[in-house]
């Protein structure tokens, strides 16, 4: 009876390890609490390492040797698989390549409202020579202050915003360099059909029809009571990538694991590709700044359709004490064709 119990427990442990390692196969990547656990894949890998160690300790007993060996093997294989996935997505690259005449640099930073000093945002944007800045949880007033400060330093920006009239999290601001042309915000609402559901995103389209549609994304966090909203937000964001020339940037509150069923034509989300994943930073955590970057969740992204090729990305870790619980992400994109 004890042996049968051990076999059943080992089988259950193997299934659980498979679900946590590749929940997409079981279509559980958007299900509570699997969605929350897989977003912290480095912690999951460490947990499996502990399981492997416990299994090896159980092997010390003569009667439990077989059971312990099975548990240890599950822990070792699951840990190795998760570490391999993280390594494949990229654990950090040194910096961006030199910009070209046609390149665009896009920055996203969830500023946590007034927690982040305006000057820190301005200095980062200017130092990285960005053309587009997506700022979830940033009010229009703050966005204008950033634009004024950047203009005074020789980097003017047009300010676009959406808000649901509440606290700072219900605002999203998008700054676009005049060098990219004139942009206008597409009318939207909070119904979930023309915008994200609980917190807003900004959809800006070129007035003359030339240039990419730029979307500053803010999807709601996958809290237990907001799981349906979160899934609908990801679906809405994926739909924005139906057009051939689109750039997304913002706080998706989702890792690439959560997006798999929404990718089309080889894209990560809709037809858009995650820039960090193809430039060696896909596993670097952008949230929470209280944790080391390689233990955090990569939930802030810059993505683009096949009209653009990502040539470099940076997750800025030197600003972890600036007030926000998110790290800035900067990506360089080159036009294709």
Tab-separated table of C-alpha atoms in Angstrom:
chain	number	residue	atom	x	y	z
A	1	UNK	CA	0.000	0.000	0.000
A	2	UNK	CA	2.845	2.365	0.894
A	3	UNK	CA	4.569	1.589	-2.387
A	4	UNK	CA	1.388	2.257	-4.362
A	5	UNK	CA	0.964	5.576	-2.560
A	6	UNK	CA	4.545	6.494	-3.453
A	7	UNK	CA	3.987	5.660	-7.116
A	8	UNK	CA	0.795	7.728	-7.273
A	9	UNK	CA	2.488	10.656	-5.538
A	10	UNK	CA	5.403	10.473	-7.974
A	11	UNK	CA	3.042	10.466	-10.957
A	12	UNK	CA	1.148	13.438	-9.532
A	13	UNK	CA	4.433	15.260	-8.914
A	14	UNK	CA	5.536	14.627	-12.504
A	15	UNK	CA	2.249	16.004	-13.872
A	16	UNK	CA	2.487	19.050	-11.593
A	17	UNK	CA	6.067	19.695	-12.703
A	18	UNK	CA	5.039	19.460	-16.363
A	19	UNK	CA	2.178	21.922	-15.823
A	20	UNK	CA	4.392	24.476	-14.091
A	21	UNK	CA	7.159	24.102	-16.662
A	22	UNK	CA	5.032	24.280	-19.814
A	23	UNK	CA	1.447	25.227	-18.903
A	24	UNK	CA	0.730	26.213	-22.523
A	25	UNK	CA	0.598	22.535	-23.466
A	26	UNK	CA	-2.247	22.027	-20.970
A	27	UNK	CA	-3.832	25.411	-21.828
A	28	UNK	CA	-3.482	26.487	-18.204
A	29	UNK	CA	-1.148	29.452	-18.681
A	30	UNK	CA	-4.024	31.890	-18.102
A	31	UNK	CA	-5.620	30.003	-15.212
A	32	UNK	CA	-5.320	30.991	-11.559
A	33	UNK	CA	-2.938	30.217	-9.824
A	34	UNK	CA	-0.824	28.719	-12.625
A	35	UNK	CA	-0.645	32.105	-14.383
A	36	UNK	CA	0.800	33.714	-11.275
A	37	UNK	CA	3.329	30.943	-10.664
A	38	UNK	CA	4.662	30.712	-14.221
A	39	UNK	CA	5.290	34.468	-14.277
A	40	UNK	CA	7.997	33.822	-11.687
A	41	UNK	CA	9.768	31.069	-13.595
A	42	UNK	CA	13.150	31.645	-11.857
A	43	UNK	CA	11.496	31.057	-8.477
A	44	UNK	CA	9.803	27.956	-9.879
A	45	UNK	CA	13.209	26.676	-11.044
A	46	UNK	CA	14.638	27.255	-7.577
A	47	UNK	CA	11.665	25.432	-6.072
A	48	UNK	CA	12.335	22.407	-8.259
A	49	UNK	CA	15.992	22.480	-7.184
A	50	UNK	CA	14.816	22.246	-3.575
A	51	UNK	CA	12.521	19.346	-4.535
A	52	UNK	CA	15.491	17.575	-6.110
A	53	UNK	CA	17.541	18.056	-2.949
A	54	UNK	CA	14.749	16.718	-0.759
A	55	UNK	CA	14.416	13.720	-3.066
A	56	UNK	CA	18.104	12.978	-2.710
A	57	UNK	CA	17.786	13.161	1.069
A	58	UNK	CA	14.892	10.705	0.957
A	59	UNK	CA	17.162	8.357	-1.011
A	60	UNK	CA	19.255	7.921	2.132
A	61	UNK	CA	16.582	5.649	3.556
A	62	UNK	CA	16.768	2.102	2.246
A	63	UNK	CA	13.007	1.594	2.058
A	64	UNK	CA	12.376	5.016	0.476
A	65	UNK	CA	15.257	4.969	-1.990
A	66	UNK	CA	13.136	4.335	-5.074
A	67	UNK	CA	10.581	6.980	-4.151
A	68	UNK	CA	13.300	9.526	-3.360
A	69	UNK	CA	15.099	8.813	-6.638
A	70	UNK	CA	11.903	9.403	-8.591
A	71	UNK	CA	11.214	12.719	-6.844
A	72	UNK	CA	14.835	13.810	-7.257
A	73	UNK	CA	14.732	13.019	-10.973
A	74	UNK	CA	11.531	15.036	-11.417
A	75	UNK	CA	13.074	17.990	-9.585
A	76	UNK	CA	16.302	17.853	-11.586
A	77	UNK	CA	14.575	17.584	-14.965
A	78	UNK	CA	12.027	20.317	-14.192
A	79	UNK	CA	14.701	22.650	-12.841
A	80	UNK	CA	16.884	22.065	-15.894
A	81	UNK	CA	13.946	22.641	-18.250
A	82	UNK	CA	13.012	25.943	-16.598
A	83	UNK	CA	16.616	27.147	-16.540
A	84	UNK	CA	16.928	26.195	-20.204
A	85	UNK	CA	13.821	28.193	-21.103
A	86	UNK	CA	15.158	31.228	-19.242
A	87	UNK	CA	18.566	30.918	-20.924
A	88	UNK	CA	16.950	30.606	-24.364
A	89	UNK	CA	14.946	33.798	-23.824
A	90	UNK	CA	18.024	35.670	-22.627
A	91	UNK	CA	19.344	36.731	-19.238
A	92	UNK	CA	20.838	40.077	-20.216
A	93	UNK	CA	22.744	41.921	-22.932
A	94	UNK	CA	25.166	44.824	-22.419
A	95	UNK	CA	23.493	47.624	-24.360
A	96	UNK	CA	22.015	49.010	-27.550
A	97	UNK	CA	23.768	49.253	-30.908
A	98	UNK	CA	24.543	52.633	-32.416
A	99	UNK	CA	21.377	54.171	-33.877
A	100	UNK	CA	21.051	54.426	-37.617
A	101	UNK	CA	19.306	57.064	-39.709
A	102	UNK	CA	16.130	54.959	-39.802
A	103	UNK	CA	16.136	53.363	-36.355
A	104	UNK	CA	13.541	54.088	-33.676
A	105	UNK	CA	14.162	53.759	-29.972
A	106	UNK	CA	11.173	52.945	-27.805
A	107	UNK	CA	11.080	53.188	-24.032
A	108	UNK	CA	8.417	51.962	-21.625
A	109	UNK	CA	8.289	52.578	-17.898
A	110	UNK	CA	5.393	52.067	-15.520
A	111	UNK	CA	6.158	54.991	-13.227
A	112	UNK	CA	3.743	54.038	-10.413
A	113	UNK	CA	2.229	57.502	-10.558
A	114	UNK	CA	4.006	60.184	-8.578
A	115	UNK	CA	6.427	57.634	-7.097
A	116	UNK	CA	8.933	58.281	-9.893
A	117	UNK	CA	10.565	61.692	-10.139
A	118	UNK	CA	9.995	63.503	-13.444
A	119	UNK	CA	13.686	64.269	-13.780
A	120	UNK	CA	14.575	60.569	-13.571
A	121	UNK	CA	12.238	59.867	-16.484
A	122	UNK	CA	13.573	62.799	-18.494
A	123	UNK	CA	17.224	61.939	-17.888
A	124	UNK	CA	16.664	58.308	-18.872
A	125	UNK	CA	14.752	59.197	-22.039
A	126	UNK	CA	17.372	61.721	-23.148
A	127	UNK	CA	20.342	59.531	-22.230
A	128	UNK	CA	18.876	56.679	-24.282
A	129	UNK	CA	17.926	59.048	-27.138
A	130	UNK	CA	14.415	57.625	-27.398
A	131	UNK	CA	11.764	58.544	-29.969
A	132	UNK	CA	8.752	56.994	-28.228
A	133	UNK	CA	8.004	56.831	-24.496
A	134	UNK	CA	5.117	54.759	-23.126
A	135	UNK	CA	4.292	55.657	-19.523
A	136	UNK	CA	1.554	53.613	-17.837
A	137	UNK	CA	0.287	55.081	-14.556
A	138	UNK	CA	1.432	58.551	-15.613
A	139	UNK	CA	-1.019	61.457	-15.725
A	140	UNK	CA	-1.280	63.903	-18.606
A	141	UNK	CA	-0.002	66.665	-16.310
A	142	UNK	CA	3.129	64.668	-15.563
A	143	UNK	CA	3.486	63.775	-19.237
A	144	UNK	CA	3.402	67.444	-20.179
A	145	UNK	CA	6.020	68.244	-17.538
A	146	UNK	CA	8.236	65.527	-19.007
A	147	UNK	CA	7.704	66.866	-22.540
A	148	UNK	CA	8.527	70.434	-21.474
A	149	UNK	CA	11.715	69.303	-19.738
A	150	UNK	CA	12.743	67.253	-22.768
A	151	UNK	CA	12.036	70.162	-25.119
A	152	UNK	CA	14.224	72.417	-22.995
A	153	UNK	CA	17.018	69.869	-23.419
A	154	UNK	CA	16.592	69.674	-27.167
A	155	UNK	CA	14.340	66.621	-27.396
A	156	UNK	CA	10.743	67.812	-28.005
A	157	UNK	CA	7.851	65.368	-27.662
A	158	UNK	CA	4.133	65.391	-28.436
A	159	UNK	CA	1.972	64.191	-25.539
A	160	UNK	CA	-0.995	61.820	-25.951
A	161	UNK	CA	-2.971	60.255	-23.129
A	162	UNK	CA	-5.974	58.188	-22.114
A	163	UNK	CA	-7.592	58.144	-18.689
A	164	UNK	CA	-10.493	56.570	-16.861
A	165	UNK	CA	-10.729	59.450	-14.358
A	166	UNK	CA	-9.391	57.973	-11.171
A	167	UNK	CA	-6.069	57.608	-9.402
A	168	UNK	CA	-2.728	57.575	-11.232
A	169	UNK	CA	-3.053	53.943	-12.378
A	170	UNK	CA	-6.078	54.911	-14.486
A	171	UNK	CA	-3.921	57.155	-16.701
A	172	UNK	CA	-1.544	56.192	-19.491
A	173	UNK	CA	0.619	58.717	-21.311
A	174	UNK	CA	2.421	58.320	-24.627
A	175	UNK	CA	5.165	60.669	-25.856
A	176	UNK	CA	6.128	60.651	-29.546
A	177	UNK	CA	8.925	62.622	-31.190
A	178	UNK	CA	7.773	65.128	-33.844
A	179	UNK	CA	10.387	63.551	-36.132
A	180	UNK	CA	8.018	60.598	-36.525
A	181	UNK	CA	5.262	62.888	-37.809
A	182	UNK	CA	1.877	63.936	-36.490
A	183	UNK	CA	-0.135	61.403	-34.503
A	184	UNK	CA	-3.727	61.356	-33.267
A	185	UNK	CA	-5.246	59.192	-30.557
A	186	UNK	CA	-7.980	56.787	-31.650
A	187	UNK	CA	-11.187	57.311	-29.666
A	188	UNK	CA	-11.588	54.583	-27.065
A	189	UNK	CA	-13.513	53.650	-23.963
A	190	UNK	CA	-13.351	51.243	-21.033
A	191	UNK	CA	-15.876	48.736	-22.429
A	192	UNK	CA	-13.135	46.294	-23.384
A	193	UNK	CA	-14.009	46.529	-27.080
A	194	UNK	CA	-12.124	49.718	-27.909
A	195	UNK	CA	-9.582	49.677	-25.102
A	196	UNK	CA	-8.237	47.668	-22.203
A	197	UNK	CA	-10.781	47.107	-19.465
A	198	UNK	CA	-9.743	48.455	-16.052
A	199	UNK	CA	-6.725	50.649	-16.826
A	200	UNK	CA	-6.345	52.435	-20.184
A	201	UNK	CA	-4.068	51.997	-23.160
A	202	UNK	CA	-3.321	54.643	-25.797
A	203	UNK	CA	-3.664	53.925	-29.508
A	204	UNK	CA	-2.002	56.590	-31.653
A	205	UNK	CA	-2.130	56.521	-35.451
A	206	UNK	CA	-0.187	58.659	-37.943
A	207	UNK	CA	-2.347	61.476	-39.276
A	208	UNK	CA	-1.060	61.121	-42.834
A	209	UNK	CA	-1.201	57.323	-42.740
A	210	UNK	CA	2.582	56.942	-43.011
A	211	UNK	CA	4.366	55.291	-40.110
A	212	UNK	CA	3.555	52.719	-37.455
A	213	UNK	CA	0.504	52.653	-35.250
A	214	UNK	CA	1.888	53.061	-31.732
A	215	UNK	CA	0.109	51.577	-28.735
A	216	UNK	CA	1.020	52.394	-25.135
A	217	UNK	CA	-0.253	49.283	-23.361
A	218	UNK	CA	-1.525	48.847	-19.833
A	219	UNK	CA	-3.320	45.584	-19.131
A	220	UNK	CA	-4.845	44.967	-15.720
A	221	UNK	CA	-2.891	42.749	-13.321
A	222	UNK	CA	-4.092	39.113	-13.075
A	223	UNK	CA	-5.548	39.384	-9.603
A	224	UNK	CA	-8.054	36.625	-8.699
A	225	UNK	CA	-11.021	38.971	-9.209
A	226	UNK	CA	-9.650	40.370	-12.485
A	227	UNK	CA	-8.684	37.218	-14.359
A	228	UNK	CA	-11.440	37.649	-16.966
A	229	UNK	CA	-10.501	41.313	-17.469
A	230	UNK	CA	-6.833	40.338	-17.762
A	231	UNK	CA	-7.529	37.727	-20.422
A	232	UNK	CA	-9.751	40.101	-22.387
A	233	UNK	CA	-7.060	42.795	-22.176
A	234	UNK	CA	-4.462	40.462	-23.677
A	235	UNK	CA	-6.910	39.537	-26.430
A	236	UNK	CA	-7.555	43.228	-27.143
A	237	UNK	CA	-3.824	43.988	-27.288
A	238	UNK	CA	-3.289	41.047	-29.641
A	239	UNK	CA	-6.000	42.460	-31.907
A	240	UNK	CA	-4.052	45.720	-32.186
A	241	UNK	CA	-1.349	43.747	-33.990
A	242	UNK	CA	-3.645	42.748	-36.823
A	243	UNK	CA	-2.278	45.614	-38.947
A	244	UNK	CA	1.090	45.159	-40.676
A	245	UNK	CA	2.864	48.157	-39.082
A	246	UNK	CA	2.398	48.313	-35.304
A	247	UNK	CA	4.600	49.001	-32.288
A	248	UNK	CA	3.407	48.076	-28.788
A	249	UNK	CA	5.065	49.261	-25.584
A	250	UNK	CA	3.973	49.194	-21.980
A	251	UNK	CA	3.028	47.178	-18.932
A	252	UNK	CA	1.332	44.032	-20.238
A	253	UNK	CA	1.146	42.433	-16.767
A	254	UNK	CA	1.964	39.218	-18.610
A	255	UNK	CA	5.023	37.260	-19.632
A	256	UNK	CA	5.424	35.645	-23.029
A	257	UNK	CA	4.167	32.385	-21.474
A	258	UNK	CA	0.735	33.938	-20.979
A	259	UNK	CA	0.535	35.139	-24.576
A	260	UNK	CA	1.070	31.885	-26.457
A	261	UNK	CA	-2.548	31.248	-27.489
A	262	UNK	CA	-2.869	34.819	-28.831
A	263	UNK	CA	0.118	34.666	-31.164
A	264	UNK	CA	-0.555	34.384	-34.900
A	265	UNK	CA	1.756	33.950	-37.867
A	266	UNK	CA	4.717	33.217	-35.605
A	267	UNK	CA	4.107	36.297	-33.463
A	268	UNK	CA	4.320	36.483	-29.682
A	269	UNK	CA	1.064	38.418	-29.318
A	270	UNK	CA	-1.024	38.723	-32.435
A	271	UNK	CA	1.476	39.416	-35.217
A	272	UNK	CA	3.827	41.288	-32.893
A	273	UNK	CA	7.149	39.879	-31.699
A	274	UNK	CA	8.642	40.488	-28.253
A	275	UNK	CA	11.806	42.523	-28.788
A	276	UNK	CA	13.522	41.542	-25.534
A	277	UNK	CA	13.148	37.828	-26.272
A	278	UNK	CA	14.875	38.122	-29.642
A	279	UNK	CA	17.677	40.374	-28.355
A	280	UNK	CA	18.781	38.479	-25.256
A	281	UNK	CA	16.727	40.068	-22.474
A	282	UNK	CA	13.542	38.017	-22.504
A	283	UNK	CA	14.097	36.498	-19.060
A	284	UNK	CA	15.202	39.689	-17.276
A	285	UNK	CA	12.582	40.695	-14.729
A	286	UNK	CA	11.009	44.131	-15.067
A	287	UNK	CA	8.905	43.761	-11.897
A	288	UNK	CA	9.351	43.927	-8.904
A	289	UNK	CA	12.361	46.220	-8.351
A	290	UNK	CA	12.665	44.874	-4.795
A	291	UNK	CA	13.880	41.603	-6.314
A	292	UNK	CA	17.057	40.911	-8.299
A	293	UNK	CA	16.392	41.293	-12.017
A	294	UNK	CA	16.963	37.607	-12.745
A	295	UNK	CA	14.348	36.600	-10.164
A	296	UNK	CA	11.643	39.036	-11.276
A	297	UNK	CA	8.812	38.810	-13.788
A	298	UNK	CA	9.364	40.142	-17.346
A	299	UNK	CA	5.928	41.756	-17.732
A	300	UNK	CA	6.902	45.047	-19.421
A	301	UNK	CA	7.473	44.716	-23.146
A	302	UNK	CA	8.169	46.421	-26.433
A	303	UNK	CA	6.766	44.499	-29.393
A	304	UNK	CA	6.482	45.117	-33.109
A	305	UNK	CA	5.145	43.502	-36.252
A	306	UNK	CA	7.330	42.211	-39.079
A	307	UNK	CA	7.665	45.749	-40.423
A	308	UNK	CA	10.344	46.201	-37.739
A	309	UNK	CA	13.394	44.258	-36.606
A	310	UNK	CA	14.636	44.533	-33.034
A	311	UNK	CA	18.400	45.040	-32.979
A	312	UNK	CA	18.907	45.584	-29.276
A	313	UNK	CA	17.232	46.000	-25.913
A	314	UNK	CA	18.070	47.075	-22.378
A	315	UNK	CA	16.320	46.490	-19.065
A	316	UNK	CA	17.574	49.312	-16.837
A	317	UNK	CA	18.451	48.070	-13.351
A	318	UNK	CA	20.324	51.159	-12.159
A	319	UNK	CA	17.062	52.978	-11.349
A	320	UNK	CA	15.607	50.397	-8.952
A	321	UNK	CA	15.572	52.987	-6.166
A	322	UNK	CA	13.760	55.638	-8.193
A	323	UNK	CA	10.342	54.913	-6.685
A	324	UNK	CA	8.603	52.720	-9.245
A	325	UNK	CA	8.253	48.968	-8.757
A	326	UNK	CA	8.897	48.499	-12.503
A	327	UNK	CA	12.119	48.767	-14.480
A	328	UNK	CA	12.380	50.759	-17.719
A	329	UNK	CA	12.786	48.817	-20.951
A	330	UNK	CA	14.387	50.412	-24.020
A	331	UNK	CA	14.428	48.768	-27.445
A	332	UNK	CA	15.982	49.766	-30.758
A	333	UNK	CA	13.967	48.917	-33.859
A	334	UNK	CA	15.028	49.035	-37.502
A	335	UNK	CA	12.522	49.170	-40.375
A	336	UNK	CA	12.439	46.087	-42.585
A	337	UNK	CA	12.496	46.610	-46.330
